[in-house]
Amino acid sequence: MAELHLRLCGWSAPYALAAAIVWSMAGLVIARGRGGLRLPFFALMVAVGTTLAATGLVFAAADAHAALWTTRLSQGLSSWTAPSAVAFASASTGRPLQLLRRASLWAALFGTALSLLTPWVIRSARTYPFGYAGNAGPLYPLALGVTSLALVAPIVLLEQRRRNQRGPLDRRQLTLVTAASVMSGLAFVDTLPVMGVPVPPLGWLPLVVSAAALLVAIVRYRLLDIRVALRRTLLWIGFTVAGALPFIAVALVLAPRLGGRALPLALLFAALVTGMRAYVVAVQPRVERLIGRRRLDLDGEMAILANQVGTLQTTEELGRIIDGFLAAVDRRLAALVVIDPTGRPRVALSAWGAVPPPSRGSPLLVELAGARALISRDRARGPARVEIERACVRWGAEYLGPLVEGDTLHGLIAISPKLGGGLADTVELEALDRMCITVTAALAGARLYEQLRALSRELEQKAEARSTSLASALEDLRGAEARLVESEKLASLGQIVAGVAADLSEQVETAFAEVACLRDHAEMLVVAAEEARAARPELADARFDEASRDVGPLLDAVTEGARRAHVIAEDLSTFAPAEPAHAQHGARRSANLAALIDSTLKLASAQLDGITVERRYDHALPAVEVEPEPLGQVILNLVLNAAQAMRGAGRLTVSTRRRDDVAELAVADTGPGIAPEVLPRIFEPFFTTKGPTSGTGLGLSISYGIIVRQGGRITVESALGRGTTFRVELPLAVNS
């Protein structure tokens, strides 16, 4: 490739200056810009600036050969304005344009390759009245079509503006961006010389105008929120130029007088460099403080806000603190909405009186939780656009700030427009973002503190309940201990009663036998007395006659009493066996259930006085395989409990029947019944409803254990006011 000889001329300078302006905007945007347009805008500015620089090289070419290659380079680079313009239009309108973006990208690759590697696009270069111009090859229309894809951007922007679905600020931004895109289309005037039309090279002019329109959109209508950075850059340039001018003037005045001597010129250069250095060290920090004073002021206000919210007590107080901070940026708090732990939003503070909060699950809350940044009324979009606009109108707000921590939305802040009018800059928006973060941390801390207080109260209540429960358990244990002592006494008394019953049975049996002997002797004496009185009539006595008549019935009464006493003693021996408590249980044997019940009822006859006893026996019921003595104890316990429940008046029904392969014994009373909350506990040890002086609470528990031990089952049915029925199921004898 021949060496390119380039020279600067009058027509290349505007292109170089325009490229410098565009590149400066790109650098400023990528360094300080914010928002979704930042990267697409940077890519577009780089593509346009590079194309301008390459076009300027064409007019600086020294010969036709250099002009040919610079023209091919300019044409290849211009192909990349199409994909960057389509990407910028997509980001500006919120439309994906996926197919168009892919097509423009592949077309740019193809067009660049054709322009640089073949003569089919630009075959040669020639001179024309304003410098050099390329000669179109057979595929130049195709390359021009690739570059023309950039015109899709103004078409898409115009269509979006026609729909008019944005807020006022977005519409202004869109208008300026659309105007800039339409104006940039006039840069195609630089393609006319390639097609043989001798027009002056003015393609830089519409691009500079477009850049100016974009600059207005950036500065006036906050397209990329770089107003502060742009102002800072301009101030730096201004102060730097102002500081450099005196040194340049000194150099221009003194340099000619030094006569070109090296040493004086070197000393002059060193002095100027030292002076510039001193200026930078002494003056520029003051400029920096002047430029950053507002940021420092807002940092101080932020520190005050952080200290105040760290000690807040109520959300209303938090609202007043936020309102005080917003006063520093000439705004006020329109509304503070707090979402409680249950997810219910409530308006903690409103500048407009009673304003209803958003509903739970509102698209507004969902959008804020997902955005995690300030949302402007003028930039509302998506499904929640209408909800955001309504909320801003309802609260008179310009911004809605979400209070988000992790995945939890604690609330939102509605911020009013500037009281004096105007738009927010980057410093102010950063301060509002930091305010939302600080308030979110305060709300999260307050909520955590409330949760800890609630947990502490809950723990205190649980501790108090546990203390009460332990006190109750201790009292129950003491009562159980007393009942155990009482049960030991009863067990000892049972042993004594067993011995007494055995002795009484023996003595009654002896007395019964002696009564029979006494009857024989009495009859002999009566017969002898009758014979003596017949021999001697004077011995007759009325008292003797009365005694002889009564002696028989008296002896009969004594005999019956002895017999009954013997039966009672035998029954008492049955329920108070003389074995010790640790003795093994007796063997099961067949027993007649009806006879065992009758014996028990006879033993409890004194307690059943005034109670009607009804027996319903199944006389075909086979014998049961049980331990008779413990089973009699169970029946006696059920009968006595029923008698105590009926308080001497009512009906006791004792019945037996066969059900499947078991015998069922039922003891039913007409007492008041057992309460439902008490019924599940009646078989618990030491549980009693009779009071501490009327029972130990062991009767039913022991009865339950006896029945289970004998392979049976005991259940209870009761209803308040209708009585209680205990059912005992027992295994039948093997041979039945």
mmCIF file of C-alpha atoms in Angstrom, residues 19-33 38-49 218 224 226:
data_model
loop_
_atom_site.group_PDB
_atom_site.id
_atom_site.type_symbol
_atom_site.label_atom_id
_atom_site.label_comp_id
_atom_site.label_asym_id
_atom_site.label_seq_id
_atom_site.Cartn_x
_atom_site.Cartn_y
_atom_site.Cartn_z
ATOM 1 C CA ALA A 19 -15.445 15.126 15.469
ATOM 2 C CA ALA A 20 -13.782 16.635 18.541
ATOM 3 C CA ILE A 21 -17.123 18.024 19.760
ATOM 4 C CA VAL A 22 -18.897 14.722 19.240
ATOM 5 C CA TRP A 23 -16.125 12.721 20.921
ATOM 6 C CA SER A 24 -16.133 15.127 23.876
ATOM 7 C CA MET A 25 -19.850 14.564 24.331
ATOM 8 C CA ALA A 26 -19.274 10.785 24.158
ATOM 9 C CA GLY A 27 -16.546 10.948 26.808
ATOM 10 C CA LEU A 28 -18.666 13.124 29.085
ATOM 11 C CA VAL A 29 -21.655 10.806 28.731
ATOM 12 C CA ILE A 30 -19.718 7.605 29.437
ATOM 13 C CA ALA A 31 -17.966 9.200 32.435
ATOM 14 C CA ARG A 32 -20.868 11.019 34.092
ATOM 15 C CA GLY A 33 -24.069 9.935 32.364
ATOM 16 C CA ARG A 38 -25.914 6.071 28.365
ATOM 17 C CA LEU A 39 -24.248 3.226 26.447
ATOM 18 C CA PRO A 40 -26.317 3.542 23.217
ATOM 19 C CA PHE A 41 -25.679 7.307 23.158
ATOM 20 C CA PHE A 42 -21.942 6.742 23.673
ATOM 21 C CA ALA A 43 -21.792 4.184 20.854
ATOM 22 C CA LEU A 44 -23.667 6.514 18.496
ATOM 23 C CA MET A 45 -21.403 9.485 19.294
ATOM 24 C CA VAL A 46 -18.270 7.380 18.763
ATOM 25 C CA ALA A 47 -19.547 6.127 15.387
ATOM 26 C CA VAL A 48 -20.534 9.613 14.209
ATOM 27 C CA GLY A 49 -17.309 11.198 15.455
ATOM 28 C CA ILE A 218 -29.216 16.696 27.907
ATOM 29 C CA LEU A 224 -28.818 11.730 30.628
ATOM 30 C CA ILE A 226 -25.075 15.095 33.193
#
